[in-house]
Every structure is written in structure tokens, then in C-alpha cells.
PDB file of C-alpha atoms in Angstrom:
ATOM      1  CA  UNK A   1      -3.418  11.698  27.840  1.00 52.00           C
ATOM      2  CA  UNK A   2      -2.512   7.871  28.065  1.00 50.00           C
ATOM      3  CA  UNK A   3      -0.046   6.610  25.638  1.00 53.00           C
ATOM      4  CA  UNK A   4      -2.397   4.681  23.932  1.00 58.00           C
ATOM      5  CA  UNK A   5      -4.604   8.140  23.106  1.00 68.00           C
ATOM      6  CA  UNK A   6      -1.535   9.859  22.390  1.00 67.00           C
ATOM      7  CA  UNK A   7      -0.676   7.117  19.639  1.00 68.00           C
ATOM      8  CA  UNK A   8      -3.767   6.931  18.074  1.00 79.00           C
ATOM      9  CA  UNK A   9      -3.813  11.016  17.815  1.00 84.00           C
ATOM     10  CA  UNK A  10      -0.325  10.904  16.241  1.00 83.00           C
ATOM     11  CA  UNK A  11      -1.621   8.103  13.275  1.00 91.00           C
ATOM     12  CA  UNK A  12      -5.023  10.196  13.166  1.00 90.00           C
ATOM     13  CA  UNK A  13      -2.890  13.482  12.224  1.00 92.00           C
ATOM     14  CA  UNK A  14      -0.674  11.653   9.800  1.00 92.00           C
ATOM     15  CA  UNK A  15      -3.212  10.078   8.124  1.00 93.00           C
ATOM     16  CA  UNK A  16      -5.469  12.894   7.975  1.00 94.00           C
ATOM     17  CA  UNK A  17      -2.322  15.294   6.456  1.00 95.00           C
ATOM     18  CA  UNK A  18      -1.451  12.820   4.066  1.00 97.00           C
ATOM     19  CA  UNK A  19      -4.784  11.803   2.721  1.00 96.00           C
ATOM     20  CA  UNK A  20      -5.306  15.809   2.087  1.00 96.00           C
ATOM     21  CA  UNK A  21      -1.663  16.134   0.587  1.00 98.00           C
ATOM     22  CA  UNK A  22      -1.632  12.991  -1.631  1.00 98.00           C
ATOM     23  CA  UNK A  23      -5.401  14.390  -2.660  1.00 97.00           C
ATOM     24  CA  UNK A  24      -3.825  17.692  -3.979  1.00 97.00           C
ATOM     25  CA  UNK A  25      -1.018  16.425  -5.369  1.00 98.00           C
ATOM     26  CA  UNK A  26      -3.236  14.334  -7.971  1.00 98.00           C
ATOM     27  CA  UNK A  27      -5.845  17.088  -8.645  1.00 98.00           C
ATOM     28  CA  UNK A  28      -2.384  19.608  -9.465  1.00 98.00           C
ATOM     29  CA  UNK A  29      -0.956  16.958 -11.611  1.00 98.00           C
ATOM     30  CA  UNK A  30      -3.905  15.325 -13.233  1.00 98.00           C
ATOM     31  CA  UNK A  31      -5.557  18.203 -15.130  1.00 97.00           C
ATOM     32  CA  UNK A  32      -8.111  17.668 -17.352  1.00 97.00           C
ATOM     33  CA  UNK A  33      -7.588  17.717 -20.730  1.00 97.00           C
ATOM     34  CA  UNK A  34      -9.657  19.599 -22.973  1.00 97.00           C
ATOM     35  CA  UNK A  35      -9.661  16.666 -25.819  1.00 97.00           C
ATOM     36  CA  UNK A  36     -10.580  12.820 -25.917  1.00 97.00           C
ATOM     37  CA  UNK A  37      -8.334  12.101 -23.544  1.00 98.00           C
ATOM     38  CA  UNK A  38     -11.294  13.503 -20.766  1.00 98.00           C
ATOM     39  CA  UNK A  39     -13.027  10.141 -20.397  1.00 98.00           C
ATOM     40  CA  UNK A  40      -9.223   8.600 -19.359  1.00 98.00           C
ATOM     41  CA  UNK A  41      -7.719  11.134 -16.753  1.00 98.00           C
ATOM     42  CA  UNK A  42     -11.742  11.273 -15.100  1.00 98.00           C
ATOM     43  CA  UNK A  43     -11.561   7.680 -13.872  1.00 98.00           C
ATOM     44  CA  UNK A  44      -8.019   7.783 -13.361  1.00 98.00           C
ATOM     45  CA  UNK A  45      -9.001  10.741 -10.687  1.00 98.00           C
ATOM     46  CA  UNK A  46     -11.934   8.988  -9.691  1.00 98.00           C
ATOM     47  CA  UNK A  47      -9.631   5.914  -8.393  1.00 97.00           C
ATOM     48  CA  UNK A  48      -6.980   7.929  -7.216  1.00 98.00           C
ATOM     49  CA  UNK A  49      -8.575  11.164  -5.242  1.00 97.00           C
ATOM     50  CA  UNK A  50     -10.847  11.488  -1.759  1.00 92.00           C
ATOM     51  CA  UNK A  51      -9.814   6.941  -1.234  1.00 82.00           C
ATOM     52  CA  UNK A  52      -8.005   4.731   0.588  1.00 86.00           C
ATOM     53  CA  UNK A  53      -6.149   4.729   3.731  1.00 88.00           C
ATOM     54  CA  UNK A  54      -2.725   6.242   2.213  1.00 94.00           C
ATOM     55  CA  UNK A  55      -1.207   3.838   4.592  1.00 94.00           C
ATOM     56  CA  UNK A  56       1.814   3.197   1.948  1.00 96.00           C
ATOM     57  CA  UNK A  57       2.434   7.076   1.396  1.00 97.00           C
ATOM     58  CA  UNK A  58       1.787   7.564   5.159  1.00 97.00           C
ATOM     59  CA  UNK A  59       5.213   4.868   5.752  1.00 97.00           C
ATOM     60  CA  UNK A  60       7.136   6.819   3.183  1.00 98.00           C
ATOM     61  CA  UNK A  61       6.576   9.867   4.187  1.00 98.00           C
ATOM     62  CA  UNK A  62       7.347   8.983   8.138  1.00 97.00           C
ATOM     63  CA  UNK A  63      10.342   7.840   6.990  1.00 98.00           C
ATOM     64  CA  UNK A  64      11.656  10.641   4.971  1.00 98.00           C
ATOM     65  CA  UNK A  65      10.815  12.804   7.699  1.00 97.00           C
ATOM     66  CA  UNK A  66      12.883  11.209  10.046  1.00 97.00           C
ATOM     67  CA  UNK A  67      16.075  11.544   8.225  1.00 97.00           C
ATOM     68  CA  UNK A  68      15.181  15.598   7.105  1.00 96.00           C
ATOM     69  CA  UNK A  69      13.766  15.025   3.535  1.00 98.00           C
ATOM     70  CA  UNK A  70      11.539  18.365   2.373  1.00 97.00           C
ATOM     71  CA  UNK A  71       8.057  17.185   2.278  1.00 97.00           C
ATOM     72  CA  UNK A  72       7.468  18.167  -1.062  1.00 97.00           C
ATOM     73  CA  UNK A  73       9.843  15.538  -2.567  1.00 98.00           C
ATOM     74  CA  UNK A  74       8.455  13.232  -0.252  1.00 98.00           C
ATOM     75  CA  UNK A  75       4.687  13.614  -1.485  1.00 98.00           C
ATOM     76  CA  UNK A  76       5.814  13.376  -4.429  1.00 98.00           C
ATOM     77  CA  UNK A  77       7.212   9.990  -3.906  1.00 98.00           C
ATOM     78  CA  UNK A  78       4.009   8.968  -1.972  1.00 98.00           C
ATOM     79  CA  UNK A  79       2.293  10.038  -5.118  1.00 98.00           C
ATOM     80  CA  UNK A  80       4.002   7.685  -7.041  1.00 98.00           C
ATOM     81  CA  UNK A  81       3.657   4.362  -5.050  1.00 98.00           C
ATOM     82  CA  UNK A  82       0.013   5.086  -4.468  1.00 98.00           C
ATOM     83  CA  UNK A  83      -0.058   5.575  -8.305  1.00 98.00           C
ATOM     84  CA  UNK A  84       1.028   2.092  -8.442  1.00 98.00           C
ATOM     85  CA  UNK A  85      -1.224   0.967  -5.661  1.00 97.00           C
ATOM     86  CA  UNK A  86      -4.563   2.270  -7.052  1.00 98.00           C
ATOM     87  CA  UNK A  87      -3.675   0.753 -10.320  1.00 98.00           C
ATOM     88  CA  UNK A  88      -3.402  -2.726  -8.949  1.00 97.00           C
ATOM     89  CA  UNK A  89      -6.759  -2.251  -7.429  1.00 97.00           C
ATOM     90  CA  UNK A  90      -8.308  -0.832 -10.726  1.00 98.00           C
ATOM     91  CA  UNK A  91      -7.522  -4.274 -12.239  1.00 97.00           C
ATOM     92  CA  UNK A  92      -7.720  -6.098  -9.254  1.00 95.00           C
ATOM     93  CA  UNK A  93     -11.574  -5.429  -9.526  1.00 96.00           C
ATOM     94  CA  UNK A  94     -12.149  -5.907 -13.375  1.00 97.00           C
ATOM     95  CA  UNK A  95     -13.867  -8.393 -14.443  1.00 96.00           C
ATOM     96  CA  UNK A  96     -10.943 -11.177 -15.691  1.00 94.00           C
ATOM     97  CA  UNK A  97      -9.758 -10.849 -11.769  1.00 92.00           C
ATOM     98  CA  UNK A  98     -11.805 -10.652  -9.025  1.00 90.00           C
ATOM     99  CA  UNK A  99     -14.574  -9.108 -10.687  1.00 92.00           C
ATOM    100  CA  UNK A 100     -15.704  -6.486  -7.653  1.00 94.00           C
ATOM    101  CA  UNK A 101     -18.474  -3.741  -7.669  1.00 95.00           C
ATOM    102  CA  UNK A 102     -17.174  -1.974  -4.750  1.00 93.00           C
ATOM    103  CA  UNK A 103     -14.071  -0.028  -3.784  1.00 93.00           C
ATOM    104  CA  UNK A 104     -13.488   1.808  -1.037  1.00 89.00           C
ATOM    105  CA  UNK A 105     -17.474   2.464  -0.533  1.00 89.00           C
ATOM    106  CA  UNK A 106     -18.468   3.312  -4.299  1.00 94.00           C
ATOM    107  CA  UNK A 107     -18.571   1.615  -7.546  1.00 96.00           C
ATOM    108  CA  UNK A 108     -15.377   0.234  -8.765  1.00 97.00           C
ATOM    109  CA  UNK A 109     -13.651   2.078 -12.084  1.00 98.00           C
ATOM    110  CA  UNK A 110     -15.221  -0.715 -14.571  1.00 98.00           C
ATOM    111  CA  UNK A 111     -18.533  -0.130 -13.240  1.00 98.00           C
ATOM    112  CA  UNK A 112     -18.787   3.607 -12.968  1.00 97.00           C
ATOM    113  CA  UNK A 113     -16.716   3.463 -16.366  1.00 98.00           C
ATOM    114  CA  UNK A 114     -16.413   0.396 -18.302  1.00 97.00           C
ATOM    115  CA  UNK A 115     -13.970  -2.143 -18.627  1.00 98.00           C
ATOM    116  CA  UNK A 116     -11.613  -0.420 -21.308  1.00 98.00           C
ATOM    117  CA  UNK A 117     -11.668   2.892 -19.562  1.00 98.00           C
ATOM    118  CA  UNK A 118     -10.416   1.021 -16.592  1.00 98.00           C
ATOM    119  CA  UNK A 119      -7.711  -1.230 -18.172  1.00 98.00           C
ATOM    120  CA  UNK A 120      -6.144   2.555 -19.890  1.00 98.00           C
ATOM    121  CA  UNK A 121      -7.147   3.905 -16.534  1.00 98.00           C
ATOM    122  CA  UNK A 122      -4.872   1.757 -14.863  1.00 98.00           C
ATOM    123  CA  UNK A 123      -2.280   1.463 -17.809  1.00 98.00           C
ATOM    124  CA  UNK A 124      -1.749   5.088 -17.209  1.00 98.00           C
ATOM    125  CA  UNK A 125      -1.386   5.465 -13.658  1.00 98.00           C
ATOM    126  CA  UNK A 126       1.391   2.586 -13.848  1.00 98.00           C
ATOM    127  CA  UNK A 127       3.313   4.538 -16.321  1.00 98.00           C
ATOM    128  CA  UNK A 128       2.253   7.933 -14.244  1.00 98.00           C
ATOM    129  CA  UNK A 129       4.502   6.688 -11.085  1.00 98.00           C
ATOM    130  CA  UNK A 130       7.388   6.819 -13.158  1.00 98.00           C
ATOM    131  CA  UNK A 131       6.765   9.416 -14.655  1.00 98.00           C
ATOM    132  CA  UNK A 132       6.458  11.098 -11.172  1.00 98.00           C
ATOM    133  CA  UNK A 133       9.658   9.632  -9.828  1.00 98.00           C
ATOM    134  CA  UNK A 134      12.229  10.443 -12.695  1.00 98.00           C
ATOM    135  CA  UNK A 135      11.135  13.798 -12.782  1.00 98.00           C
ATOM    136  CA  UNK A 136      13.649  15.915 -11.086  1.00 98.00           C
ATOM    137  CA  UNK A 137      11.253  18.084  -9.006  1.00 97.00           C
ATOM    138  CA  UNK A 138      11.353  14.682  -6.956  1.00 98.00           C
ATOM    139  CA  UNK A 139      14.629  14.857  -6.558  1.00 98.00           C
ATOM    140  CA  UNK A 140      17.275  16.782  -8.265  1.00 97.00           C
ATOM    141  CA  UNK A 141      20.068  13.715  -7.612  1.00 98.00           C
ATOM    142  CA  UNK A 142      19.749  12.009 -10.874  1.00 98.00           C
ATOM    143  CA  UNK A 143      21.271   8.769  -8.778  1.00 97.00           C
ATOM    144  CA  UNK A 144      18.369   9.393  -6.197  1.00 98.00           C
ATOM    145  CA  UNK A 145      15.987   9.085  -8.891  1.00 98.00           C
ATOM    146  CA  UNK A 146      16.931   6.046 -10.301  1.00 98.00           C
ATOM    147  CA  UNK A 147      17.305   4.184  -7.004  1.00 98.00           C
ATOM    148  CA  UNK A 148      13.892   5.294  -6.574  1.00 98.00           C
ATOM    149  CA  UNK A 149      12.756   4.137  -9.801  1.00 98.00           C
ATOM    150  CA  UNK A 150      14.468   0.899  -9.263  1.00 98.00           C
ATOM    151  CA  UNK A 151      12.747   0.289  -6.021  1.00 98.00           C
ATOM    152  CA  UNK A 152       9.476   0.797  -6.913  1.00 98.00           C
ATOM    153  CA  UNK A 153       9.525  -1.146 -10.238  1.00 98.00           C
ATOM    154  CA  UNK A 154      11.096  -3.899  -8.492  1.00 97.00           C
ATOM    155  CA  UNK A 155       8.157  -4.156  -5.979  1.00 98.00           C
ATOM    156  CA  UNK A 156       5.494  -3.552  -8.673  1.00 98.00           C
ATOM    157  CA  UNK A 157       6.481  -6.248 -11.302  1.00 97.00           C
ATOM    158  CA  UNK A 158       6.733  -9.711 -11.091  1.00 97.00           C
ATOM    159  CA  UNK A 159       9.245 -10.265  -8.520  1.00 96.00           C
ATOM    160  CA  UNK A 160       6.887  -8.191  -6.232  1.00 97.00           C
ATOM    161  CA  UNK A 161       3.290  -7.235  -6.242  1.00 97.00           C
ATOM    162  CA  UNK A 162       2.092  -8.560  -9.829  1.00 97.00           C
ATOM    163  CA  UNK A 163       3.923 -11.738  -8.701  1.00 97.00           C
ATOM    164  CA  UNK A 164       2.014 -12.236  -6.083  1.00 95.00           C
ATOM    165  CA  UNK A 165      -1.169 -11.782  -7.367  1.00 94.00           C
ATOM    166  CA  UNK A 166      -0.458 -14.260  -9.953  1.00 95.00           C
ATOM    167  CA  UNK A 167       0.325 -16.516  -7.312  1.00 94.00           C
ATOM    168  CA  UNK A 168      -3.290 -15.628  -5.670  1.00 91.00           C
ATOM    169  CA  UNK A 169      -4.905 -16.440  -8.988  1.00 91.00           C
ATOM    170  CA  UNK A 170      -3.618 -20.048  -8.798  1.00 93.00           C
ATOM    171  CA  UNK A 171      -4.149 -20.065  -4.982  1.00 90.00           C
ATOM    172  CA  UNK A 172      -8.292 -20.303  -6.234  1.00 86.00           C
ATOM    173  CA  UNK A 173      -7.227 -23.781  -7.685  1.00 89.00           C
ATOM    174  CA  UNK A 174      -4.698 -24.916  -5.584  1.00 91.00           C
ATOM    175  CA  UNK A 175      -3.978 -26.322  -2.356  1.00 90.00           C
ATOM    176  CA  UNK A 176      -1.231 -23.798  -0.345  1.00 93.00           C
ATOM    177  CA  UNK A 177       0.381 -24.172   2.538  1.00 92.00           C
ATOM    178  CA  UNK A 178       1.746 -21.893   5.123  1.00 92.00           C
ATOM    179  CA  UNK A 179       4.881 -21.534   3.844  1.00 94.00           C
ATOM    180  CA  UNK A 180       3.258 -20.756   0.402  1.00 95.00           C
ATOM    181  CA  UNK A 181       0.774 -18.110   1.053  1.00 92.00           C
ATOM    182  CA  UNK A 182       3.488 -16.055   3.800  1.00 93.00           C
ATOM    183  CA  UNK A 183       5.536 -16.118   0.460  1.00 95.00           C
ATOM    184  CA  UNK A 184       2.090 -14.964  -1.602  1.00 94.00           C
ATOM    185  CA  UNK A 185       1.408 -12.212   0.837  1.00 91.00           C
ATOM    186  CA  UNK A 186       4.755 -11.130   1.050  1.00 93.00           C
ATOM    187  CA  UNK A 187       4.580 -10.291  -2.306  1.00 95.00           C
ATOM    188  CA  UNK A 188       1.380  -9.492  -3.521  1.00 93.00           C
ATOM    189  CA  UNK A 189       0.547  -6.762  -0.146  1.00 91.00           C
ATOM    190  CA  UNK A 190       4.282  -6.289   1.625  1.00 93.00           C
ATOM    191  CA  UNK A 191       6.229  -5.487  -1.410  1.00 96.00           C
ATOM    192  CA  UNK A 192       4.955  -1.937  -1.762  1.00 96.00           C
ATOM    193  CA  UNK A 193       4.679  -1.668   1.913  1.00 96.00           C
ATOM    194  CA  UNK A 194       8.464  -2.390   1.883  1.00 97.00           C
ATOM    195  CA  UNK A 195       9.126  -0.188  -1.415  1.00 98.00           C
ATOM    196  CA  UNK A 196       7.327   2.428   0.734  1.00 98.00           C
ATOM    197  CA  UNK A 197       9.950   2.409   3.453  1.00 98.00           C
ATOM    198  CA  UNK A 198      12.712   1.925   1.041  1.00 98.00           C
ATOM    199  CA  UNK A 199      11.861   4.641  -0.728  1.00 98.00           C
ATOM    200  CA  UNK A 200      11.619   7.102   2.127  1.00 98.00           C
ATOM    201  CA  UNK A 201      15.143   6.260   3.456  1.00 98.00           C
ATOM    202  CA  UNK A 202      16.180   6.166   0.083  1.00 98.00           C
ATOM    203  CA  UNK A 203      15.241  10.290  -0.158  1.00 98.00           C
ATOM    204  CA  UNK A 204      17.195  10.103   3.150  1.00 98.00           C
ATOM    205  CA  UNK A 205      20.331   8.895   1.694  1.00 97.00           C
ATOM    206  CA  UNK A 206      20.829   6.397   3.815  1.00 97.00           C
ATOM    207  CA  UNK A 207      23.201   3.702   2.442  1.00 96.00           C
ATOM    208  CA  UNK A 208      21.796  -0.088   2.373  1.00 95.00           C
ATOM    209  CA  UNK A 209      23.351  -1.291   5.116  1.00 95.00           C
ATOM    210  CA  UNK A 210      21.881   1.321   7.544  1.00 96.00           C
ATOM    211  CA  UNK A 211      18.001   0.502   6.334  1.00 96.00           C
ATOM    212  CA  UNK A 212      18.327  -3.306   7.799  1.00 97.00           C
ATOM    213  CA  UNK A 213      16.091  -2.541  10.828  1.00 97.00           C
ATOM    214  CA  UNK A 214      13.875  -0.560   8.204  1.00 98.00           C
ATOM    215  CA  UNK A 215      12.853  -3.537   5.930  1.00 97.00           C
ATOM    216  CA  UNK A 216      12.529  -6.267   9.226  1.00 97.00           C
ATOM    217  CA  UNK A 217      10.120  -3.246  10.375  1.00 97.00           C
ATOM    218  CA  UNK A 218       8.175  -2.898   7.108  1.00 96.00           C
ATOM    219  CA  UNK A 219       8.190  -6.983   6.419  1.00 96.00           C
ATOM    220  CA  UNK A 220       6.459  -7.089   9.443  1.00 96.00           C
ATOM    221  CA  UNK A 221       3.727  -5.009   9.013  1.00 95.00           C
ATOM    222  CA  UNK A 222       3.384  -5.695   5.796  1.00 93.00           C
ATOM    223  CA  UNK A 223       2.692  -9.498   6.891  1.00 94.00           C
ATOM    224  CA  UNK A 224       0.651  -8.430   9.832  1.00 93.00           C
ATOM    225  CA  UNK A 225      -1.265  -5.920   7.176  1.00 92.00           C
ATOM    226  CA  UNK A 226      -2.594  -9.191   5.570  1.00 90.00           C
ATOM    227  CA  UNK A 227      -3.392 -11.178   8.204  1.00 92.00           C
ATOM    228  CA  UNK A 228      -5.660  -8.596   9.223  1.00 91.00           C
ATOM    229  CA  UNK A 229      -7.190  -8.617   5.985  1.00 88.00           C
ATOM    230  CA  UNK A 230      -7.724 -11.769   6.110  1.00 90.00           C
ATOM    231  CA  UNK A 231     -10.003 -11.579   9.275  1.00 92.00           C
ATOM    232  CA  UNK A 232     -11.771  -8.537   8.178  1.00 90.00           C
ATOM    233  CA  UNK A 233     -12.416 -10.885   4.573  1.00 86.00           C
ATOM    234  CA  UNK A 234     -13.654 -14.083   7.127  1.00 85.00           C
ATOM    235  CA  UNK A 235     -15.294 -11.801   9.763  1.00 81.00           C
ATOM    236  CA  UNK A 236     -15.976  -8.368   8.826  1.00 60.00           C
ATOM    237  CA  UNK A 237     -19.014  -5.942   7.791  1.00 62.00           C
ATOM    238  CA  UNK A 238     -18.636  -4.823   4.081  1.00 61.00           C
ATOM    239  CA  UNK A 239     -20.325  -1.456   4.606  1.00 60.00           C
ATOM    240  CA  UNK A 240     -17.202  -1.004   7.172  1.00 53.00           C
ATOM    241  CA  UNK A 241     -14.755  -2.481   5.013  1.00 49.00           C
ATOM    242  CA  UNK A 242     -16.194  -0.434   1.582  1.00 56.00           C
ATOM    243  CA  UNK A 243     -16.017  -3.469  -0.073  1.00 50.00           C
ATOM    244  CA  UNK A 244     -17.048  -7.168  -0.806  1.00 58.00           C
ATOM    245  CA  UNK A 245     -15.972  -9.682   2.247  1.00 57.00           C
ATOM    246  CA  UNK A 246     -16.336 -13.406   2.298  1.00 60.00           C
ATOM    247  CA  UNK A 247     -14.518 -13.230  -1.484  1.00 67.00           C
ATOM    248  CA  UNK A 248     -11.711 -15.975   0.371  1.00 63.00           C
ATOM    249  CA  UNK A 249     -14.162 -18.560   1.362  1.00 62.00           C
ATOM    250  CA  UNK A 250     -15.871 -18.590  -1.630  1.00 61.00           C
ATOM    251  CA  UNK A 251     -13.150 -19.026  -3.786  1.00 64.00           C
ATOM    252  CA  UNK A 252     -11.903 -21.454  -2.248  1.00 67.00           C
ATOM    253  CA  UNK A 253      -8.146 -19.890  -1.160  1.00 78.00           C
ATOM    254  CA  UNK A 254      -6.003 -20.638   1.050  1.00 85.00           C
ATOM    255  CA  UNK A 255      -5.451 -17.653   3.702  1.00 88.00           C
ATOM    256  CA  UNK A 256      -3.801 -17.161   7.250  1.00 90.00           C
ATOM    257  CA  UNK A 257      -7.413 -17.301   8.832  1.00 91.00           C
ATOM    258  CA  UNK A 258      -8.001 -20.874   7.212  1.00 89.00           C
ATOM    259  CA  UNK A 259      -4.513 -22.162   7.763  1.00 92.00           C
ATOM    260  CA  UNK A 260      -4.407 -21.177  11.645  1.00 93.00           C
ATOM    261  CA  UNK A 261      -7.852 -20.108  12.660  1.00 93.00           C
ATOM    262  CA  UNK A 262      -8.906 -16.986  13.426  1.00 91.00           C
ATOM    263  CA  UNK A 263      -7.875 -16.301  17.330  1.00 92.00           C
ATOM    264  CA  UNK A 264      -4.255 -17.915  16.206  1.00 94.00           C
ATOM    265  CA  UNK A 265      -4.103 -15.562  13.380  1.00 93.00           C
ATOM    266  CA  UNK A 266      -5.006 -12.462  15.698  1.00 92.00           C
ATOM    267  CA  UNK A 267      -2.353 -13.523  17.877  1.00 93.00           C
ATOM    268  CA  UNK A 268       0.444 -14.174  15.071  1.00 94.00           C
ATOM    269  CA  UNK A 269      -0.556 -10.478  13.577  1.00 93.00           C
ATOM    270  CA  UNK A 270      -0.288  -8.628  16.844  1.00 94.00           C
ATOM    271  CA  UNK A 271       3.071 -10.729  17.710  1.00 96.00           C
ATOM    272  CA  UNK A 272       4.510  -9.365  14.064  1.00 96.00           C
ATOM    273  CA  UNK A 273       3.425  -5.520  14.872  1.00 95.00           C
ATOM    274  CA  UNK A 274       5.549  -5.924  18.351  1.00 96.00           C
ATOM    275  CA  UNK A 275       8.360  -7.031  16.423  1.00 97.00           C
ATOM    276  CA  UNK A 276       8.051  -4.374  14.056  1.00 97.00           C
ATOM    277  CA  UNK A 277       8.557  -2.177  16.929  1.00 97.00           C
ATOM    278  CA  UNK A 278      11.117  -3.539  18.317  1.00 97.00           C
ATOM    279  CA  UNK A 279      13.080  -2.983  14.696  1.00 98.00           C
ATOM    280  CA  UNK A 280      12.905   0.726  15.330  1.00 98.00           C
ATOM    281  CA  UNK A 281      14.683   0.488  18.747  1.00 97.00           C
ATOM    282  CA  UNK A 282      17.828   2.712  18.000  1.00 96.00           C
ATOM    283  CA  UNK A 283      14.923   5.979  16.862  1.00 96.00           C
ATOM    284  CA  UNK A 284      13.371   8.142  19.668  1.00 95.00           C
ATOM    285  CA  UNK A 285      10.076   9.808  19.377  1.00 94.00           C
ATOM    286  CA  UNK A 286      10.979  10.702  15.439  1.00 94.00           C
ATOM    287  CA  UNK A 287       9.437   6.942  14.892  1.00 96.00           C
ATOM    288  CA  UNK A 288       6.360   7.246  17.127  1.00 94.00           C
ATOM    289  CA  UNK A 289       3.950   8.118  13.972  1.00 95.00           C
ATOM    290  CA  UNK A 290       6.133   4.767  12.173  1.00 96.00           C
ATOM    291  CA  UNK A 291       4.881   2.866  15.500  1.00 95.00           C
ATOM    292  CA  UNK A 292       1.448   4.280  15.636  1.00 94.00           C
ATOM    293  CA  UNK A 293       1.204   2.923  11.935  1.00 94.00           C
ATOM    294  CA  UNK A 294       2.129  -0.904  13.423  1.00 94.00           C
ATOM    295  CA  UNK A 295      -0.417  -0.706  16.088  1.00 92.00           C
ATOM    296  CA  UNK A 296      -2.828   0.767  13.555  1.00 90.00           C
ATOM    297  CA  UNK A 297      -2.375  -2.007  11.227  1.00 86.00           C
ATOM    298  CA  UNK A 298      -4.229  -4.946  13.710  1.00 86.00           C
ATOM    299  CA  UNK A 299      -6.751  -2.674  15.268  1.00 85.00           C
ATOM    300  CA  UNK A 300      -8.638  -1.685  11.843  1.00 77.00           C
ATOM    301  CA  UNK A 301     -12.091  -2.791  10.935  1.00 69.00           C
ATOM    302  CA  UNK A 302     -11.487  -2.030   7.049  1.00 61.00           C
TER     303      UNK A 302
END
């Protein structure tokens, strides 16, 4: 098999395990209630289960592995940050934000809902993550928790992901450059990418000043990650993609594929995944699914 085929069988393997553990994991710990509540924890499953590419619990997971964290704790991490994740997108899509009908090929949560459903729907699986994390079947370290905890409500709030889509919002009325939207994208897509790499080697114990090549790895990515969005927003199908494209253009925003062009911004994206590799340098074959992942990252339609 070239290495090339051998790559993409190693990403197709972890995805494909994840996507069915992350699944279970939600159906065991969102059961449905047998009160009002039924209405809520539906579309809160309906976001979260059988969606998405589980690229962030993929990363965390790759990374526990390779320092000999039990999987179980590790899901159950992965849980947690795409708990965060597929709340973003639930409000991402409402109506007061980007105002989408579809999400990863089927009607977004306000739609096959309605709007409050969706803003509880979201409010929950926000407060879910944490939840998730400080309990101690994560991890029975009480100091491991909180680091945890720390890490992913860092990237979440406004210093991370919610910061950067409130930077996005003004992007539709403002002029950006360069400088401003690496800084937007950084936050709004590669802060949980990072928090998912932190959070692995944080299960890992491995002290801050060993996970330097870990978060040059995941910034990279994480800015290549968007970049790629970018051009499958400018260029792509949206029956691939599962949802709306062209949304950029239209509003008006300032993106990679506007600022450089498209071929330049192809090139920039594939020169950030061969850096990313090159962070993980000083790890054998224990960081081949972690380099699948970067090549993965350029060469998706969606």
C-alpha cells in the first residue's frame, strides 16, 4: 500500500471509531426524560448524534492515546468539546446569526424545532460539557479536572471561540485585513481545535512546557482548517458540503480566499499542514493518525 493509502486508511479508521464512540456516548448520557423536559434533550440529540466530522474529538483523542490515557476518559473528554462545538453551531444557524436551514445535510435545530427549543437546546449542551468534564468518571484527579475545565472554558468564551464570532459579526460591516481575520479565525475555528489537543495531553499529564510542539501543531491546522473553509464557502457544492455556501460573498466578509485569492490560499493552507507536521517531529508512528488528520484537513470537499 503507498503511504498516501496507508494515511488516508489510518484517518478513515479514526474517524469512523470516533464518530461511532462519540455517537454512544450521547445516546448513554442523554436519556430521555419522561416529563416536559422531552421536547429539550430531542433536539439537543438531534444536533449532537449520527453529525459532523468529530474532527475536534478525533485530535483529542489521538493525543491521549499517545501518552497511554484509557479511552474511556478520553471519549469522555471528546464528548465534552463536541458538546461545546455543536452548541456554537445550534446558534450559529438561528436566526439573529447567520440564519441557516441546513446543517450537516438536514434541517438546522430552529427549523426542525423552533427558535426557543434551539436557544435551551444549545444553553444546555454548553452547560452539559462541564458537566461532563468535572465529573470524576473523566478523571478521578480532581487537579486533572479542573485543568480540563479551565481549558475548555477558556477556548469557548470570549477570549476564544465566542470571541471570534463576535469579531465575524462585525467582519459583515467592516473592512479586515489579513492580520485581522488570521486573528478572527484563530479564534472563532482554532481555539477548540487547540483546546482539543490541550486537552488530550492534558489527560496525559504532560506538564506545559512539554505540549509546545503540540499547540504550533494544532495552531496550524486549526488555521489551515479555515482556509479550507473558506474555499469550500467560495467554490464548493452545498449538497457536498451539507450546508449553505457562497454565505462569505454575500455578506460581504472579509476571508483568506478574498484577501489572497483562491490558488494563493490553497497554497498558504497546504504550507500550514506541512508545518504542522513538522511540529510532531520528536513522535514515531504513535502520531501518524495526528498527521493523517493535517493532510485530511486541505483535501476535504465539506
Amino acid at each position: 500500500m503507498s503511504a498516501s493509502g496507508e494515511t488516508g486508511l489510518v484517518l478513515a479508521e479514526g474517524l469512523a471509531r470516533i464518530a461511532s464512540e462519540i455517537d454512544d456516548a450521547f445516546d448513554a448520557l442523554l436519556s430521555l426524560p419522561d416529563d416536559p423536559r422531552l421536547k429539550l434533550i430531542e433536539a439537543m440529540r438531534y444536533a449532537a448524534i449520527g453529525g459532523g466530522k468529530r474532527l475536534r474529538p478525533l485530535l483529542l483523542t489521538a493525543v491521549a492515546e499517545m501518552y497511554g490515557v484509557q479511552r474511556e476518559a478520553a471519549v469522555r473528554a471528546g464528548v465534552a468539546i463536541e458538546s461545546i462545538h455543536v452548541y456554537s453551531l445550534i446558534h450559529d444557524d438561528l436566526p439573529c446569526m447567520d440564519n441557516d436551514a441546513l446543517r450537516h445535510g438536514k434541517p438546522t435545530v430552529h427549523l426542525a424545532y423552533d427558535d426557543a427549543t434551539a436557544v435551551l437546546a444549545g444553553d444546555s449542551l454548553h452547560a452539559f460539557a462541564f458537566e461532563v468534564l468535572s465529573d470524576p468518571a473523566t478523571s478521578a484527579d480532581p487537579f486533572t479536572r479542573i485543568e480540563l475545565v479551565q481549558a475548555l472554558g477558556q477556548a469557548s468564551g470570549a477570549r476564544g471561540m465566542a470571541g471570534g464570532q463576535m469579531m465575524d459579526l462585525v467582519a459583515e460591516t467592516s473592512e479586515f485585513d489579513l492580520q485581522t481575520v488570521t486573528r478572527l479565525q484563530q479564534l472563532k475555528t482554532g481555539a477548540l481545535l487547540g483546546a482539543a489537543v490541550e486537552m488530550g495531553a492534558i489527560l496525559g499529564r504532560v506538564a506545559p512546557e512539554g505540549r509546545t510542539h503540540l499547540r504550533g501543531y494544532a495552531r496550524d491546522i486549526g488555521l489551515a482548517f479555515q482556509i479550507t473553509d473558506d474555499l469550500i464557502d467560495h467554490e464548493g457544492d452545498a449538497e457536498v458540503a451539507g450546508k449553505a455556501v457562497g454565505k462569505d460573498a454575500v455578506a460581504g466578509k472579509q476571508t483568506f480566499v478574498s484577501l489572497l485569492g483562491p490558488e494563493r490560499a490553497r497554497e498558504q493552507a497546504r504550507m500550514l499542514v506541512e508545518q504542522a507536521i513538522e511540529h510532531l517531529a520528536q513522535h514515531g508512528r504513535e502520531a501518524d493518525l495526528l498527521r493523517a488528520v493535517a493532510r485530511y484537513i486541505v483535501e476535504r470537499d465539506h
